[in-house]
C-alpha atoms as a PDB file:
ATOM      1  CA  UNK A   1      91.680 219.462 -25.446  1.00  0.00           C
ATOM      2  CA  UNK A   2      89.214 217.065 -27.254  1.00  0.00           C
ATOM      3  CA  UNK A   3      86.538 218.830 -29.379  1.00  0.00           C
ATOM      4  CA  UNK A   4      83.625 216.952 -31.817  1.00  0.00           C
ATOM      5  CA  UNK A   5      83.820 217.983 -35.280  1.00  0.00           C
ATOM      6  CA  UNK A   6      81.894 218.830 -37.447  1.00  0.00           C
ATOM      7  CA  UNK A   7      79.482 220.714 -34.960  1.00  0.00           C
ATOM      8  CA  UNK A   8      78.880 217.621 -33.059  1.00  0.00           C
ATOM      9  CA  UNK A   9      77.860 217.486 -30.031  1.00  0.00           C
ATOM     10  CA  UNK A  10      78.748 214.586 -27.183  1.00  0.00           C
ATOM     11  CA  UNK A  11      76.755 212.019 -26.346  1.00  0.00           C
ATOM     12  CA  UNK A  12      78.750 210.325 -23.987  1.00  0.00           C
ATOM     13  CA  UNK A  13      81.728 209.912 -22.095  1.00  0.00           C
ATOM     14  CA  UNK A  14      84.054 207.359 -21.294  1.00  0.00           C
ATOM     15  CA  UNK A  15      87.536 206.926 -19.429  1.00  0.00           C
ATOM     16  CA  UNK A  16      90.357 203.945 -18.600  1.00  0.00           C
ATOM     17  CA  UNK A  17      93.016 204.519 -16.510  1.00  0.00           C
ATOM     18  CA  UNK A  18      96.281 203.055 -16.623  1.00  0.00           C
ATOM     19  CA  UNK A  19      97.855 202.283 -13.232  1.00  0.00           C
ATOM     20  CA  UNK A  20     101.743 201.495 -14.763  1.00  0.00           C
ATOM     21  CA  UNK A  21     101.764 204.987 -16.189  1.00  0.00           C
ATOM     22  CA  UNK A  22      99.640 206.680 -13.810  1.00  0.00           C
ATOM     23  CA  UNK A  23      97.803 208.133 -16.891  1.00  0.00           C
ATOM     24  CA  UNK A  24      93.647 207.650 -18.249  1.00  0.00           C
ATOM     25  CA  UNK A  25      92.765 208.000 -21.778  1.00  0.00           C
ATOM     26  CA  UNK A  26      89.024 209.433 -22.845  1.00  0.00           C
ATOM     27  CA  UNK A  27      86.997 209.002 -25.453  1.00  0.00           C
ATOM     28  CA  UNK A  28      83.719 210.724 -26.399  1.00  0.00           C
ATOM     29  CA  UNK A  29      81.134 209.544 -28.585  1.00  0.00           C
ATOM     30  CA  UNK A  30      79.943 212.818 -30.356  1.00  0.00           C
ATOM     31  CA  UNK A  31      76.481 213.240 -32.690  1.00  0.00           C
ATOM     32  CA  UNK A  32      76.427 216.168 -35.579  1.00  0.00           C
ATOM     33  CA  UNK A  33      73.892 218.553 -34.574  1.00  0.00           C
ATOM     34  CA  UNK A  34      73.231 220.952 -37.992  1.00  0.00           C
ATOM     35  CA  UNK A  35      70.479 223.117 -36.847  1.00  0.00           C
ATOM     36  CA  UNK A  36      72.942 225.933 -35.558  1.00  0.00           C
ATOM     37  CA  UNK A  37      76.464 226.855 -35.168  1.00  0.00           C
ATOM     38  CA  UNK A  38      77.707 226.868 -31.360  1.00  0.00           C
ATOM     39  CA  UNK A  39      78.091 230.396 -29.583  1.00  0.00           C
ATOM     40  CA  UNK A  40      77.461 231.550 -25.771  1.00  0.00           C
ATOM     41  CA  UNK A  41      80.861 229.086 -25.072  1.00  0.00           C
ATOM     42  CA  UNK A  42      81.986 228.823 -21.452  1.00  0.00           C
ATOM     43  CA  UNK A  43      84.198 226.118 -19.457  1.00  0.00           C
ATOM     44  CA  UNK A  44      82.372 224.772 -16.078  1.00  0.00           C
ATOM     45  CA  UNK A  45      85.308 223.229 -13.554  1.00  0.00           C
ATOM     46  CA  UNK A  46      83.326 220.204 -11.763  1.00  0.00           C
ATOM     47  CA  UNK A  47      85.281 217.535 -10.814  1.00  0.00           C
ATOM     48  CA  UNK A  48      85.742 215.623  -7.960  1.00  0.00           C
ATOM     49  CA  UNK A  49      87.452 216.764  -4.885  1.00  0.00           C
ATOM     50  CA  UNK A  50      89.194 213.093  -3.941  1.00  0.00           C
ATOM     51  CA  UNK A  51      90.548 209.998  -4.958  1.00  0.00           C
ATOM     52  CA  UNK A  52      88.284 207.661  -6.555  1.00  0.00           C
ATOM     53  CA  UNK A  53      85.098 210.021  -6.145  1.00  0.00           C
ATOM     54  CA  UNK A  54      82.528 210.159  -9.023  1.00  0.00           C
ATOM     55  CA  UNK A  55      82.184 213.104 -10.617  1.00  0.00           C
ATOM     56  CA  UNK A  56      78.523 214.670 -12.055  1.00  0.00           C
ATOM     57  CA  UNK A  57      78.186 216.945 -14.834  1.00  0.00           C
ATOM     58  CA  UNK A  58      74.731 218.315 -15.351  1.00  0.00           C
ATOM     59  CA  UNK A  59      74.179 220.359 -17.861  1.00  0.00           C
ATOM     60  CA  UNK A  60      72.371 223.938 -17.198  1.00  0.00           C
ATOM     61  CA  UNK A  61      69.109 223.420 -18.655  1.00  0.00           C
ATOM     62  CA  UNK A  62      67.137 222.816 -21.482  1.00  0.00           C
ATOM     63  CA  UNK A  63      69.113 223.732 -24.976  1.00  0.00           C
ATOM     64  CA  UNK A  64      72.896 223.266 -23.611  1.00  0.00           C
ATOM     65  CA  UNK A  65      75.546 220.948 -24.882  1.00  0.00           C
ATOM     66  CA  UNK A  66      78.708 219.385 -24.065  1.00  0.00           C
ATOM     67  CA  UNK A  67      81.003 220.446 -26.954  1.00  0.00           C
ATOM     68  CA  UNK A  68      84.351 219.139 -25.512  1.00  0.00           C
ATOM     69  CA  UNK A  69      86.444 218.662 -22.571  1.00  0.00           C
ATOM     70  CA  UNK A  70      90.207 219.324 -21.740  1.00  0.00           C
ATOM     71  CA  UNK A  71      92.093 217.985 -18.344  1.00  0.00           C
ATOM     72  CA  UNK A  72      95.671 218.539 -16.913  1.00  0.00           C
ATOM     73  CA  UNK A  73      97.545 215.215 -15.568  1.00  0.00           C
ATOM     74  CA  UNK A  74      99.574 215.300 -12.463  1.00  0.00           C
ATOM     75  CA  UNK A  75     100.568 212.541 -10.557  1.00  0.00           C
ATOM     76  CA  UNK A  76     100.828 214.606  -7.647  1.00  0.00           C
ATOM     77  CA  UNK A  77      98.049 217.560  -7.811  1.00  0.00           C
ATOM     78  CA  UNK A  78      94.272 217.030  -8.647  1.00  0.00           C
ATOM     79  CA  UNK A  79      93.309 219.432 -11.869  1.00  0.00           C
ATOM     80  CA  UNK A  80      90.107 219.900 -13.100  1.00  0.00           C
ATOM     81  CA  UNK A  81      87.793 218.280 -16.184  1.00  0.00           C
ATOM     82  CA  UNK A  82      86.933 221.150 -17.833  1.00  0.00           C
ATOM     83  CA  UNK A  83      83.730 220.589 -19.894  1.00  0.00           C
ATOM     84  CA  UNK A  84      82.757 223.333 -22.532  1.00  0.00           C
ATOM     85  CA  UNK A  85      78.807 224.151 -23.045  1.00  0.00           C
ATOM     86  CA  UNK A  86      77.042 225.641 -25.546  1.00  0.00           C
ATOM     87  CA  UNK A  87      73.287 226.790 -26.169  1.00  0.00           C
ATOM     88  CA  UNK A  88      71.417 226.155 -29.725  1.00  0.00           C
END
């Protein structure tokens, strides 16, 4: 699970993946955002449905964030990118 501190908030996304170990590292790039404290938390379960497919996370509306994200590796299954919103 990968989180901003501080109340941040992400501002964007990125991923490499390592073909020797089967395994990909993210980062986020996260802002502070002081005008509130997050509540109204949920996970969304987007991701994509086969090998190298893009994936597209848009958030709800107007006044959501991305807070974090948390993922489950298998080199056998597909798991989902779990992205966690919440409203200002």
């Amino acid at each position: 699970t990968s989180t901003c501190s501080d109340n941040g908030i992400v501002a964007g996304v990125q991923s490499q993946y390592f073909p020797s170990t089967l395994d990909r590292e993210w980062r986020f790039y996260c802002c502070r955002y002081a005008k509130r404290c997050p509540y109204s938390c949920w996970k969304t379960s987007d991701y994509p449905e086969y090998h190298k497919e893009e994936a597209e996370m848009i958030v709800p509306g107007y006044g959501y964030f991305i807070r974090g994200a948390q993922t489950t590796f298998s080199g056998v299954l597909r798991f989902p990118l779990q992205i966690s919103l919440w409203t200002d």
